[in-house]
Coordinates of C-alpha atoms in Angstrom, one line a residue:
X2 CA 0.5 0.3 0.1
X3 CA 1.5 3.5 -0.9
X4 CA 1.4 6.3 1.6
X5 CA -1.0 8.9 1.5
X6 CA 1.9 11.7 1.4
X7 CA 4.5 9.3 -1.3
X8 CA 0.9 10.1 -3.5
X9 CA 0.4 13.9 -1.6
X10 CA 4.2 14.7 -3.7
X11 CA 3.0 13.3 -6.9
X12 CA 0.7 16.0 -7.0
X13 CA -0.5 19.3 -7.7
X14 CA -3.4 20.6 -7.4
X15 CA -3.5 23.5 -10.1
X16 CA -1.7 21.5 -13.1
X17 CA -3.2 18.0 -13.1
X18 CA -1.0 17.6 -16.2
X19 CA 2.2 17.1 -14.1
X20 CA 0.7 14.4 -11.9
X21 CA -0.7 12.7 -15.1
X22 CA 2.9 12.5 -16.1
X23 CA 4.7 12.0 -12.7
X24 CA 2.7 9.3 -11.6
X25 CA 2.9 7.8 -15.6
X26 CA 6.9 8.2 -14.8
X27 CA 6.5 6.9 -11.2
X28 CA 10.0 4.7 -9.7
X29 CA 8.6 1.2 -10.9
X30 CA 11.6 0.3 -8.3
X31 CA 9.9 1.7 -5.9
X32 CA 6.6 1.0 -6.8
X33 CA 7.1 -1.9 -7.9
X34 CA 4.5 -4.3 -6.7
X35 CA 1.3 -4.6 -8.7
X36 CA -1.0 -3.4 -5.7
X37 CA 1.1 0.0 -5.8
X38 CA 0.7 -0.1 -9.5
X39 CA -2.4 -0.1 -9.4
X40 CA -2.9 2.1 -6.9
X41 CA -0.9 4.9 -9.0
X42 CA -3.1 3.9 -12.1
X43 CA -6.3 5.2 -9.9
X44 CA -4.5 8.4 -8.8
X45 CA -4.1 8.7 -13.4
X46 CA -7.4 7.6 -13.8
X47 CA -8.2 11.3 -11.1
X48 CA -5.8 12.9 -13.1
X49 CA -6.9 12.7 -16.4
X50 CA -11.4 13.6 -14.7
X51 CA -9.3 17.0 -13.6
X52 CA -8.7 17.6 -17.1
X53 CA -12.1 16.9 -18.8
X54 CA -11.0 13.2 -20.2
X55 CA -13.6 11.5 -18.3
X56 CA -14.2 8.9 -21.1
X57 CA -10.6 7.8 -20.7
X58 CA -10.9 7.7 -16.9
X59 CA -13.0 5.8 -17.0
X60 CA -11.8 3.0 -19.5
X61 CA -8.8 2.9 -17.7
X62 CA -10.4 2.2 -14.0
X63 CA -12.4 -0.4 -15.7
X64 CA -9.3 -2.0 -15.6
X65 CA -7.7 -1.8 -12.9
X66 CA -7.5 -4.7 -11.3
X67 CA -9.2 -4.6 -7.9
X68 CA -8.6 -7.2 -5.8
X69 CA -6.8 -5.5 -3.0
X70 CA -9.4 -3.6 -0.9
X71 CA -7.0 -0.3 -0.5
X72 CA -7.6 -0.7 -4.6
X73 CA -11.6 -1.2 -4.8
X74 CA -11.7 1.2 -2.1
X75 CA -9.1 3.7 -4.5
X76 CA -11.9 2.4 -7.8
X77 CA -15.2 3.0 -6.3
X78 CA -13.3 7.0 -4.7
X79 CA -12.2 8.1 -8.4
X80 CA -14.9 6.4 -10.8
X81 CA -17.3 8.3 -8.1
X82 CA -15.4 11.6 -9.1
X83 CA -14.9 11.1 -12.2
X84 CA -18.8 10.2 -12.2
X85 CA -19.7 13.8 -10.1
X86 CA -16.9 15.8 -13.1
X87 CA -19.6 14.9 -15.9
X88 CA -22.3 15.3 -14.8
X89 CA -24.2 12.6 -12.9
X90 CA -23.8 12.7 -8.9
X91 CA -26.8 10.3 -8.5
X92 CA -24.4 8.0 -10.0
X93 CA -21.3 9.2 -7.6
X94 CA -23.6 8.5 -4.9
X95 CA -23.6 5.1 -4.4
X96 CA -19.8 5.1 -5.2
X97 CA -18.8 7.0 -3.1
X98 CA -20.7 5.9 0.1
X99 CA -19.2 2.0 -1.0
X100 CA -15.8 3.4 -1.6
X101 CA -16.8 5.0 2.6
X102 CA -17.5 1.7 3.6
X103 CA -14.5 -0.3 2.5
X104 CA -12.0 2.1 3.7
X105 CA -13.8 1.7 7.1
X106 CA -13.3 -1.7 6.8
X107 CA -9.3 -1.6 6.5
X108 CA -8.9 1.2 8.7
X109 CA -8.3 3.8 6.0
X110 CA -9.5 6.5 7.8
X111 CA -7.8 9.0 4.9
X112 CA -9.7 7.9 2.0
X113 CA -13.1 6.9 4.0
X114 CA -13.6 10.4 4.7
X115 CA -12.7 11.9 1.4
X116 CA -15.3 9.5 0.1
X117 CA -18.0 10.7 2.7
X118 CA -17.2 14.3 2.0
X119 CA -16.9 13.6 -1.4
X120 CA -20.8 12.2 -0.7
X121 CA -21.9 15.2 0.6
X122 CA -20.6 17.3 -2.7
X123 CA -23.1 14.7 -4.7
X124 CA -26.4 14.5 -2.3
X125 CA -26.2 18.0 -1.2
X126 CA -29.8 16.5 1.2
X127 CA -27.7 14.8 3.4
X128 CA -24.5 16.7 3.3
X129 CA -24.8 17.5 6.7
X130 CA -25.4 14.4 7.3
X131 CA -22.1 13.2 5.3
X132 CA -20.1 15.6 6.6
X133 CA -21.3 14.4 10.0
X134 CA -20.3 10.9 10.1
X135 CA -16.9 11.8 8.1
X136 CA -15.9 14.2 11.0
X137 CA -16.2 11.1 13.6
X138 CA -14.5 8.9 10.7
X139 CA -11.6 12.0 11.6
X140 CA -12.0 12.7 15.1
X141 CA -11.4 7.8 15.2
X142 CA -7.2 9.1 15.0
X143 CA -4.9 10.9 15.9
X144 CA -3.1 11.6 11.9
X145 CA -2.4 14.5 11.3
X146 CA -2.8 14.4 7.4
X147 CA -6.6 12.8 7.5
X148 CA -7.6 15.9 10.5
X149 CA -6.6 18.6 7.0
X150 CA -10.1 16.7 6.3
X151 CA -11.6 19.0 9.4
X152 CA -11.1 22.3 7.4
X153 CA -12.7 21.0 4.1
X154 CA -15.2 19.2 5.3
X155 CA -16.0 22.6 8.0
X156 CA -16.6 24.3 5.6
X157 CA -18.7 22.4 3.4
X158 CA -20.8 22.7 6.9
X159 CA -21.1 26.4 6.6
X160 CA -21.5 26.9 3.1
X161 CA -25.1 24.4 4.1
X162 CA -25.9 26.1 6.5
X163 CA -25.6 29.9 5.1
X164 CA -27.9 28.5 1.9
X165 CA -30.2 28.3 4.1
X166 CA -29.8 31.1 6.2
X167 CA -28.5 30.6 9.1
X168 CA -25.6 32.2 8.9
X169 CA -24.7 32.3 13.3
X170 CA -24.6 28.8 12.6
X171 CA -22.4 29.3 9.0
X172 CA -19.7 31.8 11.5
X173 CA -19.8 29.1 14.1
X174 CA -18.3 26.0 11.3
X175 CA -16.8 28.7 9.6
X176 CA -14.6 29.1 12.0
X177 CA -13.8 25.7 13.1
X178 CA -13.0 25.0 9.4
X179 CA -10.1 28.7 10.4
X180 CA -9.1 26.6 13.2
X181 CA -8.6 23.3 11.3
X182 CA -6.4 25.6 9.3
X183 CA -4.6 26.9 12.5
X184 CA -4.1 22.9 13.2
X185 CA -3.2 21.1 10.4
X186 CA -3.2 23.3 7.7
X187 CA -0.9 25.3 6.1
X188 CA -0.5 29.5 5.6
X189 CA -3.0 30.0 2.7
X190 CA -5.4 28.0 4.4
X191 CA -5.6 29.4 7.0
X192 CA -5.5 32.5 4.9
X193 CA -8.6 31.6 2.5
X194 CA -10.6 29.7 6.4
X195 CA -10.6 33.4 8.1

């Protein structure tokens, strides 16, 4: 299994073309296991999806051997992301939910929280429920990388409350997002949260 930190080093979300090439050119000695190569392939599919190459991303995900639970969780999550990005959130939602279940079964809290965060985006009516579930998972771990999701999760809850006209509630969620950014985020995240 590839650590999330190793994957993060290959990503630059402001440029989906760069990560695609870095992932395709990843050191085969460092990622020699078949499961590792399959995990990298899920991230290549993510980069393709971010470039709007949805059919190509879905084709790649279809070809990945997902016998390993972590690979299965990533395939489900990335297939859901591609479907969501291509305007099919109702098809994406069950994939996000299944990805969260698989990730929780293997104790991969980072993937579980990411999957539940995406479920909240795909299902705005139940965004509060999905986000609350993600926060429950997040607070069961001490891992800073997982805890950093609190920034996005509280921001999303703040937006939900703002859309409902609950300004004091939204303010409280945005304040929690800023606190999380101070604890686990970068200066840029603190600035955005503020």
